[in-house]
Amino acid sequence: MCFYGSNIKKTVSFEDYLALSISDDYKCEFVNGELIIMPPASGFHALITIFIYDF
């Protein structure tokens, strides 16, 4: 039910949010009745993760 880059705004209840079958490919947050899709991690994010791990 999450669409990346969609400009359609629709509010849902928390119960509806819990009932959604959201793909593992997307990370969504529920904020004030709106589903916010989190962008995927970038290559720069991966470099920072490696740096922190090696530190």
JSON list of C-alpha atoms in Angstrom, two decimals:
[
{"chain": "A", "resi": 1, "resn": "MET", "atom": "CA", "xyz": [0.00, 0.00, 0.00]},
{"chain": "A", "resi": 2, "resn": "CYS", "atom": "CA", "xyz": [3.04, 2.26, 0.15]},
{"chain": "A", "resi": 3, "resn": "PHE", "atom": "CA", "xyz": [4.01, 3.90, -3.10]},
{"chain": "A", "resi": 4, "resn": "TYR", "atom": "CA", "xyz": [7.46, 5.47, -3.32]},
{"chain": "A", "resi": 5, "resn": "GLY", "atom": "CA", "xyz": [7.30, 8.95, -4.80]},
{"chain": "A", "resi": 6, "resn": "SER", "atom": "CA", "xyz": [3.52, 9.10, -4.71]},
{"chain": "A", "resi": 7, "resn": "ASN", "atom": "CA", "xyz": [1.90, 12.47, -4.09]},
{"chain": "A", "resi": 8, "resn": "ILE", "atom": "CA", "xyz": [-1.45, 10.97, -3.09]},
{"chain": "A", "resi": 9, "resn": "LYS", "atom": "CA", "xyz": [-2.29, 11.93, 0.49]},
{"chain": "A", "resi": 10, "resn": "LYS", "atom": "CA", "xyz": [-4.65, 9.72, 2.42]},
{"chain": "A", "resi": 11, "resn": "THR", "atom": "CA", "xyz": [-4.89, 9.33, 6.15]},
{"chain": "A", "resi": 12, "resn": "VAL", "atom": "CA", "xyz": [-5.37, 5.92, 7.70]},
{"chain": "A", "resi": 13, "resn": "SER", "atom": "CA", "xyz": [-6.10, 4.74, 11.21]},
{"chain": "A", "resi": 14, "resn": "PHE", "atom": "CA", "xyz": [-3.42, 3.05, 13.30]},
{"chain": "A", "resi": 15, "resn": "GLU", "atom": "CA", "xyz": [-5.38, -0.21, 13.13]},
{"chain": "A", "resi": 16, "resn": "ASP", "atom": "CA", "xyz": [-5.40, 0.00, 9.32]},
{"chain": "A", "resi": 17, "resn": "TYR", "atom": "CA", "xyz": [-1.65, 0.68, 9.36]},
{"chain": "A", "resi": 18, "resn": "LEU", "atom": "CA", "xyz": [-1.04, -2.44, 11.44]},
{"chain": "A", "resi": 19, "resn": "ALA", "atom": "CA", "xyz": [-3.22, -4.50, 9.09]},
{"chain": "A", "resi": 20, "resn": "LEU", "atom": "CA", "xyz": [-1.28, -3.44, 5.97]},
{"chain": "A", "resi": 21, "resn": "SER", "atom": "CA", "xyz": [0.97, -5.97, 4.35]},
{"chain": "A", "resi": 22, "resn": "ILE", "atom": "CA", "xyz": [3.97, -3.77, 3.63]},
{"chain": "A", "resi": 23, "resn": "SER", "atom": "CA", "xyz": [6.76, -5.27, 1.58]},
{"chain": "A", "resi": 24, "resn": "ASP", "atom": "CA", "xyz": [10.15, -5.65, 3.23]},
{"chain": "A", "resi": 25, "resn": "ASP", "atom": "CA", "xyz": [11.56, -3.61, 0.34]},
{"chain": "A", "resi": 26, "resn": "TYR", "atom": "CA", "xyz": [10.02, -0.45, 1.81]},
{"chain": "A", "resi": 27, "resn": "LYS", "atom": "CA", "xyz": [10.29, 1.10, 5.24]},
{"chain": "A", "resi": 28, "resn": "CYS", "atom": "CA", "xyz": [7.24, 3.13, 6.20]},
{"chain": "A", "resi": 29, "resn": "GLU", "atom": "CA", "xyz": [6.54, 5.30, 9.20]},
{"chain": "A", "resi": 30, "resn": "PHE", "atom": "CA", "xyz": [3.10, 6.17, 10.53]},
{"chain": "A", "resi": 31, "resn": "VAL", "atom": "CA", "xyz": [2.94, 9.89, 11.41]},
{"chain": "A", "resi": 32, "resn": "ASN", "atom": "CA", "xyz": [-0.34, 11.62, 12.29]},
{"chain": "A", "resi": 33, "resn": "GLY", "atom": "CA", "xyz": [-2.35, 9.23, 10.14]},
{"chain": "A", "resi": 34, "resn": "GLU", "atom": "CA", "xyz": [-0.06, 9.47, 7.11]},
{"chain": "A", "resi": 35, "resn": "LEU", "atom": "CA", "xyz": [2.27, 6.80, 5.76]},
{"chain": "A", "resi": 36, "resn": "ILE", "atom": "CA", "xyz": [5.74, 8.22, 5.22]},
{"chain": "A", "resi": 37, "resn": "ILE", "atom": "CA", "xyz": [8.02, 6.17, 3.00]},
{"chain": "A", "resi": 38, "resn": "MET", "atom": "CA", "xyz": [11.66, 6.22, 4.00]},
{"chain": "A", "resi": 39, "resn": "PRO", "atom": "CA", "xyz": [14.14, 6.44, 1.12]},
{"chain": "A", "resi": 40, "resn": "PRO", "atom": "CA", "xyz": [16.52, 3.53, 0.64]},
{"chain": "A", "resi": 41, "resn": "ALA", "atom": "CA", "xyz": [20.05, 3.78, 2.01]},
{"chain": "A", "resi": 42, "resn": "SER", "atom": "CA", "xyz": [22.57, 5.29, -0.40]},
{"chain": "A", "resi": 43, "resn": "GLY", "atom": "CA", "xyz": [26.09, 4.18, -1.22]},
{"chain": "A", "resi": 44, "resn": "PHE", "atom": "CA", "xyz": [27.38, 7.00, 0.99]},
{"chain": "A", "resi": 45, "resn": "HIS", "atom": "CA", "xyz": [25.38, 5.52, 3.87]},
{"chain": "A", "resi": 46, "resn": "ALA", "atom": "CA", "xyz": [27.12, 2.18, 3.30]},
{"chain": "A", "resi": 47, "resn": "LEU", "atom": "CA", "xyz": [30.55, 3.87, 3.43]},
{"chain": "A", "resi": 48, "resn": "ILE", "atom": "CA", "xyz": [29.70, 5.54, 6.73]},
{"chain": "A", "resi": 49, "resn": "THR", "atom": "CA", "xyz": [28.51, 2.20, 8.12]},
{"chain": "A", "resi": 50, "resn": "ILE", "atom": "CA", "xyz": [31.78, 0.52, 7.11]},
{"chain": "A", "resi": 51, "resn": "PHE", "atom": "CA", "xyz": [33.82, 3.35, 8.64]},
{"chain": "A", "resi": 52, "resn": "ILE", "atom": "CA", "xyz": [31.94, 3.12, 11.94]},
{"chain": "A", "resi": 53, "resn": "TYR", "atom": "CA", "xyz": [32.26, -0.67, 11.99]},
{"chain": "A", "resi": 54, "resn": "ASP", "atom": "CA", "xyz": [36.02, -0.53, 11.36]},
{"chain": "A", "resi": 55, "resn": "PHE", "atom": "CA", "xyz": [36.52, 2.23, 13.94]}
]
